[in-house]
Short mmCIF file of C-alpha atoms in Angstrom, two decimals:
data_model
loop_
_atom_site.label_atom_id
_atom_site.label_comp_id
_atom_site.label_asym_id
_atom_site.label_seq_id
_atom_site.Cartn_x
_atom_site.Cartn_y
_atom_site.Cartn_z
CA MET A 1 67.79 44.01 -17.38
CA ARG A 2 71.29 45.45 -18.48
CA CYS A 3 73.51 43.20 -20.45
CA GLY A 4 76.97 44.00 -21.54
CA TYR A 5 77.00 41.53 -24.47
CA PHE A 6 73.79 43.46 -25.96
CA ASP A 7 75.32 46.84 -25.20
CA ALA A 8 78.62 45.76 -26.90
CA GLY A 9 76.62 44.53 -29.77
CA VAL A 10 77.97 40.93 -29.64
CA CYS A 11 74.71 39.41 -28.80
CA ARG A 12 71.16 40.10 -30.14
CA SER A 13 69.36 37.08 -28.99
CA CYS A 14 67.25 39.29 -26.55
CA THR A 15 65.87 41.45 -29.43
CA LEU A 16 63.57 43.31 -27.13
CA LEU A 17 66.16 44.17 -24.45
CA ALA A 18 66.17 47.90 -25.18
CA GLN A 19 62.47 48.15 -24.64
CA PRO A 20 61.04 48.58 -21.16
CA TYR A 21 59.79 45.46 -19.57
CA PRO A 22 56.29 46.85 -19.08
CA GLU A 23 56.12 47.75 -22.51
CA GLN A 24 57.20 44.34 -23.60
CA VAL A 25 54.32 42.92 -21.87
CA ASP A 26 51.77 45.30 -22.93
CA ALA A 27 52.89 44.81 -26.64
CA GLN A 28 52.80 41.23 -26.21
CA GLN A 29 49.09 40.98 -25.33
CA ARG A 30 48.16 43.41 -27.97
CA HIS A 31 49.90 41.24 -30.72
CA VAL A 32 48.26 38.00 -29.33
CA ARG A 33 44.74 39.69 -29.33
CA THR A 34 45.52 40.93 -32.80
CA VAL A 35 46.60 37.54 -34.27
CA LEU A 36 43.64 35.63 -32.54
CA GLY A 37 41.03 38.38 -34.12
CA ASP A 38 40.16 39.92 -30.68
CA PRO A 39 37.13 37.78 -30.60
CA ALA A 40 34.30 39.29 -28.58
CA GLY A 41 33.15 37.80 -25.20
CA VAL A 42 36.83 36.57 -24.11
CA THR A 43 37.86 37.04 -20.72
CA TRP A 44 41.56 37.95 -20.75
CA LEU A 45 43.34 37.42 -17.50
CA PRO A 46 46.25 39.69 -16.65
CA THR A 47 49.39 38.79 -18.22
CA VAL A 48 51.66 36.39 -16.04
CA THR A 49 55.04 38.37 -15.97
CA SER A 50 58.71 37.04 -15.34
CA ALA A 51 61.51 37.99 -13.58
CA GLU A 52 63.67 39.99 -15.82
CA ALA A 53 67.14 37.95 -15.43
CA GLY A 54 68.01 34.61 -14.09
CA PHE A 55 64.75 33.07 -15.18
CA ARG A 56 66.00 30.66 -17.97
CA ASN A 57 66.47 27.07 -16.47
CA LYS A 58 68.50 25.85 -19.48
CA ALA A 59 71.48 27.01 -21.12
CA LYS A 60 72.32 25.99 -24.73
CA MET A 61 75.93 26.90 -25.55
CA VAL A 62 77.60 26.39 -28.40
CA VAL A 63 81.39 25.62 -27.88
CA ALA A 64 83.80 26.95 -30.27
CA GLY A 65 87.51 28.51 -30.00
CA THR A 66 90.22 25.79 -28.95
CA VAL A 67 91.05 23.16 -26.32
CA ASP A 68 92.86 25.75 -24.28
CA ALA A 69 90.71 28.80 -24.76
CA PRO A 70 87.22 27.45 -25.44
CA THR A 71 84.04 29.64 -25.75
CA LEU A 72 80.70 28.71 -24.78
CA GLY A 73 78.01 30.89 -25.95
CA ILE A 74 76.97 31.39 -29.56
CA LEU A 75 78.55 31.87 -33.03
CA ASP A 76 78.98 35.17 -35.16
CA ALA A 77 78.29 35.73 -38.65
CA HIS A 78 81.33 34.02 -39.74
CA GLY A 79 80.91 30.67 -37.53
CA HIS A 80 83.44 31.89 -34.89
CA GLY A 81 82.73 31.40 -31.28
CA VAL A 82 81.30 34.45 -28.82
CA ASP A 83 81.75 33.61 -25.32
CA LEU A 84 78.67 34.29 -23.21
CA GLN A 85 79.50 32.72 -19.91
CA GLY A 86 78.22 35.78 -18.14
CA CYS A 87 74.88 36.09 -19.82
CA PRO A 88 72.43 37.39 -17.05
CA LEU A 89 69.41 35.18 -18.43
CA TYR A 90 70.56 32.35 -16.12
CA PRO A 91 69.99 31.62 -12.63
CA PRO A 92 73.00 31.42 -10.13
CA ALA A 93 73.54 27.34 -10.08
CA VAL A 94 73.63 27.54 -14.14
CA SER A 95 75.98 30.60 -14.17
CA ALA A 96 78.23 29.33 -11.75
CA ALA A 97 78.56 25.76 -13.81
CA LEU A 98 79.87 27.42 -16.78
CA PRO A 99 83.37 28.23 -15.93
CA PRO A 100 84.08 24.91 -14.50
CA LEU A 101 82.59 23.26 -17.67
CA ALA A 102 85.08 25.69 -19.80
CA ALA A 103 87.94 24.27 -17.63
CA PHE A 104 86.66 20.58 -18.09
CA VAL A 105 86.82 20.98 -22.08
CA THR A 106 90.65 22.01 -21.49
CA ARG A 107 91.29 19.26 -18.74
CA ALA A 108 89.72 16.40 -21.16
CA GLY A 109 91.13 17.63 -24.22
CA LEU A 110 87.72 18.07 -26.02
CA VAL A 111 88.25 19.78 -29.17
CA PRO A 112 85.54 22.31 -29.93
CA TYR A 113 83.78 21.75 -33.29
CA ASP A 114 84.81 24.41 -35.63
CA VAL A 115 81.65 24.99 -38.35
CA PRO A 116 83.76 26.45 -41.09
CA THR A 117 86.17 23.72 -41.52
CA ARG A 118 83.89 20.86 -39.94
CA ARG A 119 86.56 19.75 -37.85
CA GLY A 120 86.51 18.95 -34.00
CA GLU A 121 84.27 16.89 -31.77
CA LEU A 122 82.48 19.10 -28.96
CA LYS A 123 79.52 20.96 -30.52
CA HIS A 124 77.30 21.98 -27.41
CA VAL A 125 77.34 21.94 -23.73
CA LEU A 126 73.62 21.95 -22.52
CA VAL A 127 73.06 22.71 -18.71
CA THR A 128 69.53 22.37 -17.02
CA GLY A 129 69.19 23.76 -13.43
CA SER A 130 66.26 22.79 -11.15
CA PRO A 131 64.76 24.88 -8.51
CA ASP A 132 66.71 23.31 -5.90
CA GLY A 133 70.09 24.13 -7.64
CA GLU A 134 70.97 20.61 -8.93
CA LEU A 135 72.23 20.37 -12.59
CA LEU A 136 71.96 18.15 -15.65
CA VAL A 137 74.74 18.56 -18.17
CA ARG A 138 74.97 17.08 -21.52
CA PHE A 139 78.02 16.93 -23.86
CA VAL A 140 76.85 17.05 -27.63
CA LEU A 141 79.75 15.40 -29.57
CA ARG A 142 80.15 14.54 -33.31
CA SER A 143 81.30 11.01 -32.57
CA THR A 144 82.13 9.10 -29.47
CA GLU A 145 86.06 9.48 -30.05
CA ALA A 146 86.21 11.72 -26.83
CA LEU A 147 83.93 9.51 -24.62
CA ALA A 148 86.48 7.74 -22.67
CA ARG A 149 88.14 11.11 -21.75
CA ILE A 150 84.95 12.51 -20.49
CA ARG A 151 84.45 9.39 -18.54
CA LYS A 152 88.04 9.53 -17.13
CA HIS A 153 87.58 12.99 -16.11
CA LEU A 154 84.29 13.32 -14.86
CA PRO A 155 84.91 12.55 -11.50
CA SER A 156 87.03 16.14 -11.22
CA LEU A 157 84.26 17.80 -12.76
CA GLN A 158 81.74 16.48 -10.03
CA ALA A 159 84.16 17.76 -7.43
CA ALA A 160 84.18 21.18 -8.86
CA LEU A 161 80.30 20.83 -9.39
CA PRO A 162 79.00 19.19 -6.48
CA SER A 163 75.46 20.20 -7.91
CA LEU A 164 75.91 17.95 -10.86
CA VAL A 165 73.68 15.12 -10.54
CA VAL A 166 73.05 13.84 -14.16
CA ALA A 167 75.55 13.85 -16.85
CA SER A 168 75.36 12.39 -20.43
CA VAL A 169 76.84 12.43 -23.93
CA ASN A 170 74.73 13.15 -26.99
CA VAL A 171 76.03 11.99 -30.27
CA GLN A 172 75.08 14.39 -33.31
CA PRO A 173 77.29 13.49 -36.24
CA ALA A 174 75.66 15.59 -38.83
CA HIS A 175 77.10 18.95 -40.21
CA ALA A 176 73.59 20.86 -39.62
CA ALA A 177 71.99 23.45 -37.43
CA VAL A 178 70.52 20.52 -35.34
CA LEU A 179 71.09 20.74 -31.64
CA GLU A 180 71.42 17.06 -30.70
CA GLY A 181 71.37 13.51 -32.19
CA ASP A 182 69.21 10.30 -31.39
CA ARG A 183 71.79 8.61 -29.42
CA GLU A 184 72.13 9.34 -25.56
CA ILE A 185 74.95 7.92 -23.43
CA LEU A 186 74.23 8.18 -19.69
CA LEU A 187 77.47 8.92 -17.55
CA THR A 188 75.84 9.08 -13.80
CA GLU A 189 74.07 6.76 -11.65
CA ARG A 190 71.27 8.99 -11.61
CA GLY A 191 69.36 9.43 -14.69
CA THR A 192 66.82 12.13 -14.24
CA LEU A 193 66.89 15.82 -12.75
CA ARG A 194 64.09 16.51 -10.36
CA MET A 195 62.12 19.70 -11.27
CA ARG A 196 60.08 20.93 -8.17
CA VAL A 197 56.85 22.68 -9.56
CA ASN A 198 53.92 23.41 -7.22
CA GLY A 199 55.07 20.70 -5.10
CA LEU A 200 55.33 17.93 -7.63
CA ASP A 201 58.67 16.68 -8.32
CA LEU A 202 58.69 16.37 -12.11
CA HIS A 203 61.76 14.14 -13.32
CA LEU A 204 63.59 15.25 -16.41
CA ARG A 205 65.70 12.77 -18.38
CA PRO A 206 68.33 14.13 -20.62
CA ARG A 207 66.30 14.28 -23.84
CA SER A 208 63.01 15.32 -21.93
CA PHE A 209 61.58 18.60 -22.88
CA PHE A 210 60.56 21.01 -20.20
CA GLN A 211 59.40 24.89 -20.46
CA THR A 212 62.42 27.04 -20.17
CA ASN A 213 60.93 29.40 -17.32
CA THR A 214 60.09 27.23 -14.29
CA ASP A 215 58.39 29.94 -12.37
CA VAL A 216 55.97 31.03 -15.39
CA ALA A 217 55.43 27.17 -16.13
CA ALA A 218 54.25 26.86 -12.64
CA ALA A 219 51.86 29.50 -13.03
CA LEU A 220 50.92 28.06 -16.26
CA TYR A 221 50.05 24.92 -14.69
CA ARG A 222 48.28 26.48 -11.76
CA GLN A 223 45.74 28.21 -13.96
CA ALA A 224 44.94 25.22 -16.15
CA VAL A 225 44.13 23.43 -12.82
CA ALA A 226 42.04 26.06 -11.63
CA TRP A 227 39.92 26.10 -15.03
CA ALA A 228 39.54 22.41 -14.80
CA ASP A 229 38.37 22.20 -11.31
CA GLU A 230 36.00 24.97 -11.79
CA ALA A 231 34.28 22.99 -14.56
CA GLU A 232 34.28 19.96 -12.15
CA VAL A 233 35.81 17.63 -14.96
CA ALA A 234 35.82 13.95 -14.12
CA SER A 235 38.16 12.79 -17.26
CA ALA A 236 41.14 14.63 -19.20
CA TRP A 237 43.63 13.78 -21.97
CA ASP A 238 46.80 15.52 -22.19
CA LEU A 239 48.01 15.46 -25.53
CA TYR A 240 51.66 16.31 -26.23
CA CYS A 241 52.19 15.66 -22.42
CA GLY A 242 55.79 15.75 -22.32
CA VAL A 243 57.08 14.83 -18.86
CA GLY A 244 53.41 15.13 -17.68
CA GLY A 245 53.20 18.85 -16.44
CA PHE A 246 49.60 19.26 -17.28
CA ALA A 247 48.48 15.93 -16.53
CA LEU A 248 50.10 15.34 -13.24
CA HIS A 249 48.91 18.71 -12.01
CA LEU A 250 45.08 17.79 -13.09
CA ALA A 251 45.47 14.39 -11.10
CA ARG A 252 42.77 14.25 -8.47
CA PRO A 253 40.99 11.64 -6.72
CA GLY A 254 37.77 10.65 -8.65
CA ARG A 255 39.21 12.22 -12.01
CA THR A 256 40.91 10.06 -14.77
CA VAL A 257 43.82 11.54 -16.67
CA VAL A 258 45.61 10.12 -19.79
CA GLY A 259 48.76 11.63 -21.03
CA VAL A 260 49.87 10.81 -24.56
CA GLU A 261 53.75 11.93 -25.90
CA THR A 262 55.89 10.43 -28.44
CA SER A 263 59.06 10.28 -26.50
CA ALA A 264 59.15 7.17 -24.40
CA GLU A 265 61.74 8.89 -22.25
CA ALA A 266 59.34 11.57 -21.21
CA VAL A 267 56.59 9.19 -20.55
CA ALA A 268 58.82 7.22 -18.27
CA SER A 269 59.56 10.61 -16.45
CA ALA A 270 55.66 11.17 -16.12
CA GLU A 271 55.18 7.50 -14.93
CA GLN A 272 57.98 7.93 -12.34
CA THR A 273 56.26 11.14 -10.89
CA ALA A 274 52.76 9.64 -10.77
CA HIS A 275 54.30 6.82 -8.84
CA ASP A 276 56.32 8.65 -6.27
CA ALA A 277 53.62 11.13 -5.73
CA GLY A 278 50.96 8.36 -5.40
CA LEU A 279 48.69 10.19 -7.94
CA PRO A 280 45.26 8.17 -8.55
CA GLY A 281 43.86 7.66 -11.93
CA THR A 282 46.85 8.57 -14.10
CA ARG A 283 47.87 6.76 -17.18
CA PHE A 284 50.60 7.64 -19.76
CA LEU A 285 51.19 6.30 -23.40
CA ALA A 286 53.81 6.76 -25.86
CA GLY A 287 52.57 7.45 -29.21
CA ASP A 288 51.23 9.96 -31.59
CA ALA A 289 48.77 12.37 -30.13
CA THR A 290 46.77 12.63 -33.50
CA ALA A 291 46.59 8.96 -33.87
CA PHE A 292 45.53 8.07 -30.35
CA ALA A 293 42.66 10.76 -30.76
CA LEU A 294 41.46 9.41 -34.10
CA ALA A 295 41.36 5.61 -32.60
CA ALA A 296 39.54 6.78 -29.36
CA HIS A 297 35.79 5.71 -29.14
CA ASP A 298 35.06 8.01 -26.13
CA VAL A 299 35.91 11.27 -25.43
CA PRO A 300 36.79 13.15 -22.05
CA ASP A 301 35.30 16.25 -20.32
CA LEU A 302 38.31 18.05 -21.13
CA VAL A 303 41.34 17.76 -23.72
CA VAL A 304 44.44 19.59 -23.09
CA VAL A 305 46.91 20.26 -25.86
CA ASN A 306 50.12 21.81 -25.79
CA PRO A 307 51.67 21.19 -29.33
CA PRO A 308 55.10 22.44 -30.73
CA ARG A 309 55.29 25.72 -32.56
CA ARG A 310 53.67 24.29 -35.65
CA GLY A 311 50.48 23.87 -33.67
CA LEU A 312 47.82 20.80 -33.85
CA GLY A 313 47.53 20.60 -37.53
CA GLU A 314 44.28 20.20 -39.60
CA PRO A 315 43.60 16.34 -38.99
CA LEU A 316 43.58 16.69 -34.86
CA SER A 317 41.77 20.41 -35.16
CA ARG A 318 39.14 18.58 -37.20
CA TRP A 319 38.88 15.67 -34.93
CA LEU A 320 38.44 18.16 -31.94
CA GLU A 321 35.61 19.86 -33.73
CA GLY A 322 33.84 16.89 -34.59
CA SER A 323 34.41 14.92 -31.37
CA GLY A 324 31.75 16.51 -29.00
CA VAL A 325 34.55 17.22 -26.36
CA PRO A 326 33.00 20.00 -24.25
CA ARG A 327 36.34 21.70 -23.39
CA VAL A 328 39.79 22.24 -24.60
CA LEU A 329 42.73 23.94 -22.98
CA TYR A 330 45.10 24.72 -25.70
CA SER A 331 48.44 26.11 -24.42
CA SER A 332 50.34 27.54 -27.46
CA CYS A 333 53.73 28.99 -27.86
CA HIS A 334 52.87 30.63 -31.28
CA SER A 335 49.65 32.59 -31.51
CA GLY A 336 49.83 32.16 -35.47
CA SER A 337 49.38 28.54 -35.42
CA LEU A 338 46.91 28.67 -32.67
CA ALA A 339 44.63 31.13 -34.65
CA ARG A 340 45.10 28.54 -37.79
CA ASP A 341 43.84 25.65 -35.59
CA LEU A 342 41.00 27.74 -33.99
CA ALA A 343 39.71 28.42 -37.48
CA HIS A 344 39.23 24.53 -37.91
CA MET A 345 37.29 24.25 -34.70
CA PRO A 346 34.22 26.86 -34.95
CA SER A 347 32.22 25.09 -32.48
CA LEU A 348 34.79 25.47 -29.61
CA ARG A 349 34.38 29.05 -28.40
CA LEU A 350 37.29 30.80 -27.09
CA VAL A 351 36.16 32.10 -23.61
CA ARG A 352 39.21 32.66 -21.61
CA ALA A 353 42.73 33.43 -22.26
CA GLN A 354 45.87 34.38 -20.71
CA VAL A 355 49.29 35.26 -22.14
CA LEU A 356 52.31 34.20 -20.16
CA ASP A 357 55.77 35.78 -20.51
CA MET A 358 57.84 32.62 -20.74
CA PHE A 359 60.49 34.22 -22.89
CA PRO A 360 61.10 37.86 -21.57
CA HIS A 361 63.03 40.26 -24.00
CA THR A 362 61.95 38.43 -27.02
CA GLY A 363 58.88 38.32 -29.02
CA HIS A 364 58.23 34.68 -28.23
CA HIS A 365 55.03 34.04 -25.63
CA GLU A 366 53.04 31.34 -24.33
CA VAL A 367 49.17 31.90 -24.38
CA LEU A 368 46.71 29.59 -22.56
CA THR A 369 43.20 29.28 -23.82
CA LEU A 370 40.01 27.79 -22.67
CA LEU A 371 37.61 26.73 -25.43
CA GLU A 372 34.06 25.46 -24.70
CA ARG A 373 31.64 24.02 -27.13
CA ARG A 374 28.83 26.18 -28.40
#
């Protein structure tokens, strides 16, 4: 992938861009195997590769500059805006949305937040695109001062962007490197973006987490299902289930699936998908994954875990070790925390693994592992 911003030295977010893509993929798998100690007896599936450009379904654009000349992109070392509207990471629907959104900043009189002076209102514009080309747009504001103007001019934005189906305002008042706040104000009649993945319509609400690479996420879910079906599991938990990606793919007649997630919004999204798809035997709970496991009286045939970068942590890892659960599917976005967690689960042997290049041109990765009790 060629990128003018990288070549000009104005953006280095894709740290590995100068390295040929096949070399990135090979180095990534070697790194993961080294971090995990390259244990004997593990079957490593070929790495799932990604398109080199146009793969990122979400644009997190810092807004800077002025009302009349806003920038959408990143900040430089001095806190000034660097416009990246032509970034090649985004699919056509997301890329096409950025110029109309910049024009909307001017039309609605949204003052970009200036980090050095701590003045202004609009901090970020977050754009998520679905495989069908529909868009979810969020305006992250310091306060609600500009809310009325956004509402007033929203019809003009919808006319310019017919693919815009969900819009919201997020309020993040703190002067801190925090992407979003706790308060979300929905501006449209529709409240969810439909993400079609492997024939399932997953529903994303504004604050829901979803993998940033839709095609690679689809491959991730397919591999998890293949391993679960091969083992003929009759019951499964999906801890840290998000909008239910793993749980909903695992659902089958005769199989019970429970998903647990702290975000009530994400649980509502998962329940909506399960209802719409008529999936049997699925149940979703809003709560802490570790607390749920520690309070359980029975264990399923399979536990799926997909924790944040920090990993499961010692309490849940040690619970899995002592629980007697025969199989664990662990999907990790950080091989270091995965290795730490595996050290607390010596009775669960790593038997299969696959690296998935969810984040091309960077050192980040996803790795799916199958653990079986010795």
